[in-house]
Structure formats: structure tokens, C-alpha cells
Short mmCIF file of C-alpha atoms and ligand atoms in Angstrom, two decimals:
data_model
loop_
_atom_site.label_atom_id
_atom_site.label_comp_id
_atom_site.label_asym_id
_atom_site.label_seq_id
_atom_site.Cartn_x
_atom_site.Cartn_y
_atom_site.Cartn_z
CA MET Q 713 133.72 132.00 52.87
CA ILE Q 714 133.09 128.37 51.28
CA LYS Q 715 129.12 127.74 51.31
CA VAL Q 716 128.23 124.15 51.23
CA LEU Q 717 124.57 122.82 51.06
CA ILE Q 718 123.92 119.17 52.15
CA THR Q 719 120.78 117.60 50.73
CA GLY Q 720 118.99 114.86 52.41
CA GLY Q 721 120.34 116.43 55.51
CA GLN Q 722 118.28 113.90 57.94
CA GLY Q 723 120.32 111.08 56.84
CA GLN Q 724 123.27 108.86 58.10
CA LEU Q 725 125.48 110.74 56.16
CA ALA Q 726 124.26 113.82 56.52
CA GLN Q 727 124.31 113.70 60.33
CA ALA Q 728 128.11 112.48 59.78
CA LEU Q 729 128.80 115.40 57.91
CA ALA Q 730 127.08 117.61 60.73
CA HIS Q 731 129.04 115.82 63.39
CA THR Q 732 132.92 116.12 61.67
CA GLN Q 733 132.22 119.17 60.02
CA PRO Q 734 135.58 120.86 60.29
CA LYS Q 735 135.46 123.97 62.16
CA HIS Q 736 137.22 126.29 60.26
CA GLN Q 737 135.53 130.05 60.44
CA TYR Q 738 134.93 130.22 56.59
CA LEU Q 739 133.35 127.21 56.42
CA PHE Q 740 129.61 127.55 56.47
CA ALA Q 741 127.44 124.75 55.72
CA THR Q 742 123.44 123.92 55.42
CA TYR Q 743 121.53 120.55 56.01
CA GLN Q 744 118.30 120.53 54.34
CA SER Q 745 115.91 117.86 55.04
CA LYS Q 746 113.61 116.10 52.44
CA GLN Q 747 110.65 118.35 53.47
CA ALA Q 748 112.47 121.69 53.39
CA LEU Q 749 114.08 121.01 50.20
CA ASP Q 750 112.95 117.82 47.61
CA ILE Q 751 115.45 117.24 45.30
CA THR Q 752 113.31 115.49 42.83
CA HIS Q 753 112.03 119.02 42.64
CA ILE Q 754 114.14 121.43 40.25
CA GLN Q 755 112.30 124.22 40.49
CA GLN Q 756 112.10 124.10 44.83
CA VAL Q 757 116.49 123.81 44.55
CA LYS Q 758 116.28 126.40 42.04
CA ARG Q 759 115.15 128.85 44.31
CA TYR Q 760 116.60 128.01 47.05
CA LEU Q 761 119.76 128.30 45.16
CA GLN Q 762 118.67 131.52 44.13
CA ASN Q 763 118.30 133.39 47.45
CA ASN Q 764 121.25 131.13 49.21
CA PRO Q 765 124.08 130.39 46.87
CA ILE Q 766 126.73 128.09 47.61
CA ASN Q 767 130.27 126.13 46.52
CA TYR Q 768 129.77 122.84 46.88
CA LEU Q 769 126.67 120.69 46.88
CA ILE Q 770 126.38 117.26 48.84
CA ASN Q 771 124.00 114.98 47.80
CA CYS Q 772 122.64 113.16 50.33
CA ALA Q 773 119.76 112.35 49.50
CA ALA Q 774 118.63 108.86 48.52
CA TYR Q 775 116.40 106.26 47.84
CA THR Q 776 118.41 103.50 50.12
CA GLN Q 777 116.08 100.69 50.86
CA VAL Q 778 117.30 98.09 48.37
CA ASP Q 779 114.40 95.41 48.53
CA HIS Q 780 111.43 98.12 48.53
CA ALA Q 781 113.22 99.37 45.31
CA GLU Q 782 112.32 96.19 43.81
CA THR Q 783 107.89 97.38 43.82
CA ASP Q 784 108.49 101.08 44.23
CA GLN Q 785 110.42 101.51 41.05
CA LYS Q 786 108.97 104.91 40.37
CA ARG Q 787 109.95 106.53 43.43
CA ALA Q 788 113.03 105.60 43.72
CA TYR Q 789 114.34 106.20 40.10
CA THR Q 790 113.06 109.37 40.60
CA ILE Q 791 115.17 110.11 43.57
CA ASN Q 792 117.95 108.50 42.50
CA ALA Q 793 118.43 108.64 38.98
CA ILE Q 794 116.14 111.49 37.81
CA ALA Q 795 116.83 114.27 40.52
CA PRO Q 796 121.09 113.60 40.60
CA GLY Q 797 120.62 115.13 37.05
CA TYR Q 798 118.07 118.04 37.63
CA LEU Q 799 121.36 118.54 40.64
CA ALA Q 800 123.94 118.69 37.60
CA ASN Q 801 121.65 120.73 35.61
CA LEU Q 802 121.96 123.47 38.51
CA ALA Q 803 125.15 123.08 39.39
CA GLN Q 804 125.93 124.69 35.82
CA GLU Q 805 123.91 126.85 36.13
CA PHE Q 806 124.74 128.28 39.62
CA ASN Q 807 128.10 127.43 39.03
CA PHE Q 808 128.86 124.93 41.75
CA THR Q 809 130.74 121.83 42.88
CA LEU Q 810 128.77 118.62 43.22
CA LEU Q 811 129.95 115.56 45.27
CA HIS Q 812 127.34 112.61 44.60
CA ILE Q 813 127.36 109.51 46.69
CA SER Q 814 126.73 106.38 44.75
CA THR Q 815 127.24 102.76 45.71
CA ASP Q 816 129.10 99.25 45.20
CA TYR Q 817 125.59 97.85 44.25
CA VAL Q 818 126.27 99.47 40.48
CA PHE Q 819 128.58 95.89 39.90
CA GLU Q 820 127.27 93.06 39.22
CA GLY Q 821 129.76 91.34 41.67
CA LEU Q 822 130.76 88.14 39.50
CA LEU Q 823 134.76 88.90 39.60
CA ALA Q 824 136.79 88.57 43.01
CA LYS Q 825 138.94 91.49 41.76
CA PRO Q 826 138.39 94.69 43.48
CA LEU Q 827 137.23 97.04 41.52
CA ILE Q 828 138.26 99.64 39.27
CA GLU Q 829 136.46 102.78 38.71
CA GLY Q 830 136.20 102.58 34.97
CA MET Q 831 135.29 99.19 35.02
CA THR Q 832 132.11 97.68 33.51
CA THR Q 833 128.94 98.04 35.36
CA ASN Q 834 125.67 95.67 35.69
CA PRO Q 835 123.59 96.36 38.60
CA VAL Q 836 121.21 93.16 39.88
CA ASN Q 837 119.11 94.83 41.74
CA TYR Q 838 116.67 98.37 41.10
CA TYR Q 839 118.54 100.31 43.53
CA GLY Q 840 121.41 99.31 42.29
CA LYS Q 841 120.34 100.47 38.29
CA THR Q 842 118.41 103.70 39.75
CA LYS Q 843 122.00 104.69 41.57
CA LEU Q 844 123.68 104.18 37.76
CA ALA Q 845 121.40 105.92 36.12
CA GLY Q 846 121.63 108.44 38.71
CA GLU Q 847 125.54 108.29 37.84
CA GLN Q 848 124.73 108.59 33.91
CA ASN Q 849 122.67 111.69 34.41
CA ILE Q 850 125.52 113.74 35.95
CA LEU Q 851 128.31 113.10 33.98
CA PRO Q 852 127.53 114.21 30.47
CA TYR Q 853 127.41 117.83 32.02
CA ASN Q 854 130.41 119.78 31.95
CA ILE Q 855 130.48 120.62 35.30
CA PRO Q 856 133.28 119.66 38.26
CA ALA Q 857 131.27 117.02 39.95
CA TYR Q 858 133.00 114.23 41.42
CA ILE Q 859 130.83 110.87 42.27
CA ILE Q 860 132.00 108.82 44.95
CA ARG Q 861 131.13 105.33 45.20
CA THR Q 862 131.18 104.12 48.58
CA SER Q 863 129.97 100.49 49.88
CA TRP Q 864 127.85 99.07 53.26
CA LEU Q 865 127.94 102.09 55.52
CA PHE Q 866 127.70 101.31 59.40
CA ASP Q 867 127.17 103.60 62.17
CA VAL Q 868 126.02 103.42 65.67
CA LEU Q 869 122.96 105.52 64.85
CA GLY Q 870 120.93 105.45 61.91
CA ASP Q 871 119.51 102.51 60.25
CA ASN Q 872 122.24 100.05 58.67
CA PHE Q 873 123.67 96.94 58.74
CA LEU Q 874 125.35 97.90 63.01
CA THR Q 875 122.46 99.37 64.04
CA ARG Q 876 119.98 96.39 62.74
CA LEU Q 877 122.17 93.57 64.06
CA LEU Q 878 122.24 95.39 67.70
CA LYS Q 879 118.94 95.73 68.04
CA ARG Q 880 118.73 91.93 66.56
CA SER Q 881 120.91 90.33 69.09
CA GLN Q 882 118.43 91.49 71.93
CA GLN Q 883 115.30 89.98 70.83
CA GLU Q 884 116.78 86.42 68.53
CA LYS Q 885 118.97 84.05 69.83
CA HIS Q 886 119.94 83.12 66.35
CA ILE Q 887 120.53 85.05 63.41
CA GLY Q 888 121.91 83.98 60.08
CA MET Q 889 123.97 85.84 57.89
CA VAL Q 890 124.72 85.60 54.52
CA TYR Q 891 128.73 84.49 53.94
CA ASP Q 892 128.35 84.49 49.98
CA GLN Q 893 128.69 88.62 49.62
CA VAL Q 894 132.08 90.45 50.11
CA SER Q 895 132.85 93.85 50.29
CA SER Q 896 134.63 96.74 52.45
CA PRO Q 897 132.58 98.08 55.41
CA THR Q 898 132.65 102.12 55.49
CA TYR Q 899 132.29 103.89 58.92
CA ILE Q 900 130.08 106.60 58.09
CA GLN Q 901 132.28 108.89 60.33
CA ASP Q 902 135.52 108.02 57.99
CA LEU Q 903 133.54 108.52 54.81
CA ALA Q 904 132.09 112.21 55.92
CA THR Q 905 135.51 113.02 57.13
CA THR Q 906 137.11 112.58 53.89
CA LEU Q 907 134.79 113.91 51.43
CA TRP Q 908 135.10 117.70 53.86
CA LYS Q 909 139.12 117.02 53.11
CA ILE Q 910 138.31 116.62 49.17
CA ILE Q 911 136.11 119.80 49.41
CA LEU Q 912 139.05 121.81 51.49
CA GLN Q 913 141.55 120.20 49.49
CA ILE Q 914 139.91 121.15 45.98
CA HIS Q 915 138.94 124.43 47.11
CA GLU Q 916 142.45 125.16 47.64
CA ASN Q 917 143.45 124.07 44.54
CA PRO Q 918 141.14 123.61 41.94
CA SER Q 919 143.22 122.75 38.88
CA LEU Q 920 144.87 119.75 41.00
CA TYR Q 921 141.85 117.71 40.88
CA GLN Q 922 140.27 115.85 37.91
CA PRO Q 923 136.04 115.64 38.47
CA GLY Q 924 135.14 112.17 37.68
CA ILE Q 925 134.29 108.84 39.57
CA TYR Q 926 136.05 107.66 42.57
CA HIS Q 927 135.98 105.17 45.13
CA TYR Q 928 136.32 105.07 48.96
CA ALA Q 929 135.11 102.37 52.08
CA ASN Q 930 137.32 101.04 54.36
CA GLU Q 931 140.52 98.62 53.95
CA GLY Q 932 139.85 95.55 54.30
CA VAL Q 933 137.31 92.88 52.93
CA THR Q 934 135.20 90.75 54.49
CA SER Q 935 131.65 88.65 54.02
CA ARG Q 936 128.16 89.91 55.60
CA TYR Q 937 128.53 86.89 58.08
CA ASP Q 938 132.31 88.07 58.86
CA LEU Q 939 130.65 91.15 59.65
CA ALA Q 940 128.09 90.01 62.18
CA TRP Q 941 130.57 87.77 63.76
CA THR Q 942 133.14 90.14 64.54
CA ILE Q 943 130.43 92.84 65.62
CA HIS Q 944 129.33 90.12 68.07
CA LYS Q 945 133.14 89.16 69.01
CA ILE Q 946 133.67 93.29 69.78
CA GLY Q 947 130.30 93.95 70.96
CA ASN Q 948 130.09 90.38 73.16
CA LEU Q 949 126.07 90.56 71.65
CA ASN Q 950 123.97 87.83 73.29
CA CYS Q 951 123.29 85.36 70.10
CA ASN Q 952 125.15 83.73 67.65
CA ILE Q 953 125.70 84.19 64.66
CA ILE Q 954 124.53 81.62 61.85
CA PRO Q 955 126.54 81.13 58.26
CA LYS Q 956 123.76 80.97 55.76
CA HIS Q 957 123.29 81.84 51.54
CA SER Q 958 121.92 84.25 49.72
CA SER Q 959 119.75 81.79 48.83
CA ASP Q 960 118.09 81.28 52.43
CA PHE Q 961 116.68 84.71 51.67
CA PRO Q 962 114.35 84.27 48.84
CA GLY Q 963 112.27 87.23 49.40
CA PHE Q 964 114.93 89.21 49.23
CA ALA Q 965 116.68 91.47 46.44
CA ASN Q 966 119.71 90.48 44.69
CA ARG Q 967 123.10 91.66 45.91
CA PRO Q 968 126.44 91.67 44.33
CA SER Q 969 128.40 88.46 46.01
CA TYR Q 970 131.68 90.35 45.44
CA SER Q 971 132.12 94.49 45.44
CA VAL Q 972 135.07 95.15 46.98
CA LEU Q 973 135.90 98.70 45.40
CA ASP Q 974 139.89 99.49 44.57
CA LYS Q 975 140.45 102.66 45.96
CA GLU Q 976 143.80 103.56 44.35
CA LYS Q 977 142.51 106.55 42.80
CA ILE Q 978 141.06 108.82 45.86
CA LYS Q 979 143.73 107.46 48.09
CA SER Q 980 146.39 108.97 45.34
CA THR Q 981 144.75 111.91 44.37
CA PHE Q 982 143.98 113.66 47.73
CA GLY Q 983 146.43 111.73 49.75
CA LEU Q 984 144.40 109.34 52.15
CA THR Q 985 145.30 107.02 54.36
CA ILE Q 986 141.83 105.15 55.03
CA PRO Q 987 141.58 102.74 58.48
CA HIS Q 988 140.71 99.54 58.44
CA TRP Q 989 136.94 98.76 58.57
CA GLN Q 990 137.70 96.65 62.20
CA GLU Q 991 139.70 99.45 63.52
CA SER Q 992 137.16 101.62 62.69
CA LEU Q 993 134.21 99.12 64.03
CA ALA Q 994 136.09 98.57 67.27
CA TYR Q 995 136.20 102.36 67.87
CA CYS Q 996 132.62 102.99 66.92
CA LEU Q 997 131.33 100.40 69.06
CA HIS Q 998 134.04 101.68 71.90
CA ASN Q 999 132.36 105.04 71.67
CA TYR Q 1000 129.12 103.85 72.00
CA ARG Q 1001 129.18 102.10 74.81
CA GLN Q 1002 131.31 104.90 76.36
N1 NDP T 2235 123.63 103.47 53.33
C1 NDP T 2235 124.75 102.48 52.91
O1 NDP T 2235 124.78 101.17 53.14
C2 NDP T 2235 125.16 102.95 51.81
C3 NDP T 2235 124.90 104.33 50.91
N2 NDP T 2235 124.93 105.02 50.10
C4 NDP T 2235 124.91 106.04 49.30
O2 NDP T 2235 125.27 107.24 50.22
C5 NDP T 2235 124.18 108.08 50.08
C6 NDP T 2235 123.91 108.35 51.49
O3 NDP T 2235 123.11 107.38 52.21
P1 NDP T 2235 122.45 107.37 53.92
O4 NDP T 2235 123.17 108.41 54.53
O5 NDP T 2235 122.86 105.67 54.38
O6 NDP T 2235 121.10 107.12 53.25
P2 NDP T 2235 119.86 107.96 54.12
O7 NDP T 2235 118.70 106.79 53.55
O8 NDP T 2235 119.87 107.32 55.32
O9 NDP T 2235 119.29 109.10 53.83
C7 NDP T 2235 119.07 109.40 52.57
C8 NDP T 2235 117.91 110.55 52.95
O10 NDP T 2235 117.31 111.14 51.61
C9 NDP T 2235 116.52 111.93 52.17
N3 NDP T 2235 115.75 111.90 50.83
C10 NDP T 2235 114.53 110.73 49.98
N4 NDP T 2235 114.36 111.29 49.03
C11 NDP T 2235 114.89 112.64 48.84
C12 NDP T 2235 114.05 113.98 48.18
N5 NDP T 2235 113.11 113.62 47.27
N6 NDP T 2235 114.69 114.81 48.74
C13 NDP T 2235 115.56 115.04 49.36
N7 NDP T 2235 115.65 114.24 50.14
C14 NDP T 2235 115.57 113.39 50.04
C15 NDP T 2235 115.94 110.41 52.91
O11 NDP T 2235 114.55 111.26 53.44
P3 NDP T 2235 113.16 110.24 53.92
O12 NDP T 2235 114.09 109.07 55.17
O13 NDP T 2235 112.76 110.84 54.83
O14 NDP T 2235 112.89 109.26 52.67
C16 NDP T 2235 117.31 110.05 53.99
O15 NDP T 2235 116.98 111.58 55.01
C17 NDP T 2235 123.17 107.66 49.61
O16 NDP T 2235 123.03 107.91 48.23
C18 NDP T 2235 122.90 106.05 49.56
O17 NDP T 2235 122.64 105.50 48.11
C19 NDP T 2235 126.27 104.14 49.24
C20 NDP T 2235 126.65 102.83 49.80
C21 NDP T 2235 126.08 102.46 50.70
C1 TDO T 2236 117.21 89.88 57.06
C2 TDO T 2236 118.95 89.41 56.75
C3 TDO T 2236 118.81 89.19 55.77
N1 TDO T 2236 120.39 88.72 55.11
C4 TDO T 2236 120.94 88.63 53.70
C5 TDO T 2236 119.94 88.87 52.90
C6 TDO T 2236 120.51 90.27 51.75
O1 TDO T 2236 121.01 89.42 50.53
C7 TDO T 2236 121.50 90.94 52.85
C8 TDO T 2236 121.19 92.40 52.91
O2 TDO T 2236 121.60 93.42 53.65
P1 TDO T 2236 121.19 94.50 54.50
O3 TDO T 2236 119.71 94.62 54.22
O4 TDO T 2236 122.15 94.57 55.97
O5 TDO T 2236 122.26 94.92 53.60
P2 TDO T 2236 121.76 96.16 52.18
O6 TDO T 2236 120.72 97.04 52.37
O7 TDO T 2236 121.39 95.68 50.99
O8 TDO T 2236 122.95 97.19 52.13
C9 TDO T 2236 123.12 97.71 50.82
O9 TDO T 2236 122.77 99.00 51.21
C10 TDO T 2236 122.45 100.08 49.82
C11 TDO T 2236 121.97 101.15 50.38
C12 TDO T 2236 124.06 100.33 49.89
O10 TDO T 2236 124.03 100.74 49.02
C13 TDO T 2236 125.26 98.78 49.33
O11 TDO T 2236 126.29 99.32 49.41
C14 TDO T 2236 124.83 97.95 50.67
O12 TDO T 2236 125.00 98.86 52.01
O13 TDO T 2236 121.29 90.25 54.10
C15 TDO T 2236 121.31 88.28 55.82
O14 TDO T 2236 122.17 87.57 55.70
N2 TDO T 2236 120.81 87.61 57.38
C16 TDO T 2236 119.67 88.55 57.93
O15 TDO T 2236 118.79 88.02 59.13
#
């Protein structure tokens, strides 16, 4: 039996994991909401693990409001930086494999070149700083920990770029979008399917795989403006998408200009073929409309 615990169970990635969970008789997954299991309370998580032994923990719990994190620093740091260290500590004590999700925002994004796992990090906003600290609090532990950095998650459920644009297009005639932020959008269902694939492969043959940092996003590269323009085109939205500079949004936290993640490592290690973001976007919007 493979027992998997998913923290942050009400979040968009956790919901996608529930939706894509492989139907194997020997795979048993539990999704715990923040109310049921708060990862910042190590004793609570410890008690849970004493009563419910697991083989894998996928940490989907996080503070993800990038702009709010600038002022709500203590909360963001506790959830994104300190708690992942607790989980690593517990992984050592209870002998499970930790899969932790991180972000392209650990990078400064000044280099117009896809980012490899070992490249220098230098976050430009507080959310990115907390996520980087979370990685650094996990890595010193001598445990099987896989840190998956991803970028620009989208889906037709939850609160993300796509759902926000779909909602706004019903109320606003002109929507400005920055064209000086470039990355790879990631369909949440594709990421979730990949996480399950990784767990099953590691479980089958643990000695084949090296724990550490891996980058995952959909194939292809785009700016936020081009992403919005494509959503507008495929989704037939009733609004105009206007190109803007990040400086046109002065109250917002800084974002990296170029945070395209290089995915060669995860593809070659786990034998993945990753869909292009436009293909996944079209699929996701098509299913939404049916
Ligand atoms: N969204 C994106 O574009 C990207 C996300 N990521 C990373 O992917 C992961 C998943 O993101 P996503 O699904 O979008 O995030 P969501 O914000 O949708 O989900 C996070 C969940 O964690 C919960 N949570 C917050 N604090 C705690 C806590 N102390 N204990 C347990 N649960 C808690 C939240 O509850 P509540 O809402 O009630 O606070 C929420 O349900 C995160 O690590 C994020 O940093 C990486 C790149 C891009
Ligand atoms: C409101 C608005 C903002 N913007 C700009 C301002 C700002 O620079 C940028 C912010 O976009 P969003 O808030 O959609 O994206 P943001 O919340 O920064 O998205 C990030 O979330 C975290 C969790 C991650 O880990 C990242 O990978 C990334 O997905 O868009 C526009 O271009 N047009 C607008 O109408």
C-alpha cells in the first residue's frame, strides 16, 4: 500500500491531485485542509503522523498571495519558510518521502535564458524570499525530498490568472496586461498528473532517482500579455487586452521579468513528455465550456 498525505487540501493544486489521482487499489491518498491540519503546528502534524503513517507527503500548503505577502510578512514566512522545515524534520523522524512545491519567483529573472535548477537564486519579492527559504530549510535534512519548482499555474477552477481574467472579461471592456513578464504557464492538471507519475516511479524503483530540486512547467514561453491575448482568442472573450509595462502597476510587488524554467532534468529523469501550454490551455477551456 502507498499512503500519501496531501497538505493544503483545499488549494488548487491539491484539488487537481484529487481529480487526477490514479485509480490503483494500492494507492491511498488523504487530503487535509488547513483547518484539519495546520503545517505551521509541528506538534499537530506529528500527532497526525503518529496515528496515520504515510510513505509520501505532497506539500501543497502555502501562502500564495504575492502582493499581500509584502505586508503580511510574518504569516507568509511562517507558512512558506518555517513549516517546510518542520515537514522535513518529520520526514526524517517518520521515514517518508517529501514532495514540496516551489516557484519560479525564487529567481531574479534578469537573464533571458531558461533557468537551470542549480542557477543562482535572488528573489525580487517577499513571497519569492519565503519560498526560497522554504527550500533551504528542507535541503539540509538527509531525507528523500523532491522540490518541484513550477510557474504561473492556471486552471478553470480556483484563483489564478485564467479564472481572474475570465471573471474580469465579463465586467471590463479594456484589460491591461504586462508584456515585460515572461515565463511558462502551467496547467495545474498537467502538474498534478506528473506528481503522481513521479511518486509511482520513485515507489517502484527508489534507487533510480536522486532527490533534490526539479523544474516543471508546460512547454513554451509567453508574456502575461500574450497569455491573456491567447485566452481572449480561444475563449472568445468580450474585452480588449491592452499591452502594458509592469511600471504601469506601481502598487504591485516586483515580479521577475524572465522566469522560464529549464525542464530538461525532470524530463530526462522521469521520462516525461510535457504538453505545450497552448495545447493544455485549449484543452482546459474546451472542457470548461462543455
Ligand atoms: N499559484 C501559482 O501560480 C503557483 C503556485 N506555486 C506553488 O504551488 C503550490 C500550490 O499552489 P496553489 O495550489 O496555487 O495554492 P493555493 O493558494 O490554491 O492553495 C494553498 C492552500 O494552502 C492552504 N494553507 C495556507 N496555510 C496553511 C497552513 N498553515 N497549513 C495548511 N494549509 C495551509 C491554503 O488555505 P487558505 O486559502 O485557507 O489559506 C490553501 O488552501 C504552492 O506551494 C505555491 O507556492 C508555484 C508556482 C506558481
Ligand atoms: C491586476 C493586473 C495586474 N497586472 C500585472 C501586475 C503584476 O506585475 C502581475 C501579477 O499577476 P498575477 O497577480 O496574476 O500573478 P502572480 O500572483 O504574481 O502569479 C504568481 O503566483 C505565484 C503564487 C507564483 O508562484 C508564480 O509562479 C506566479 O504564478 O500582473 C496586469 O498586467 N494587469 C492587471 O490587470
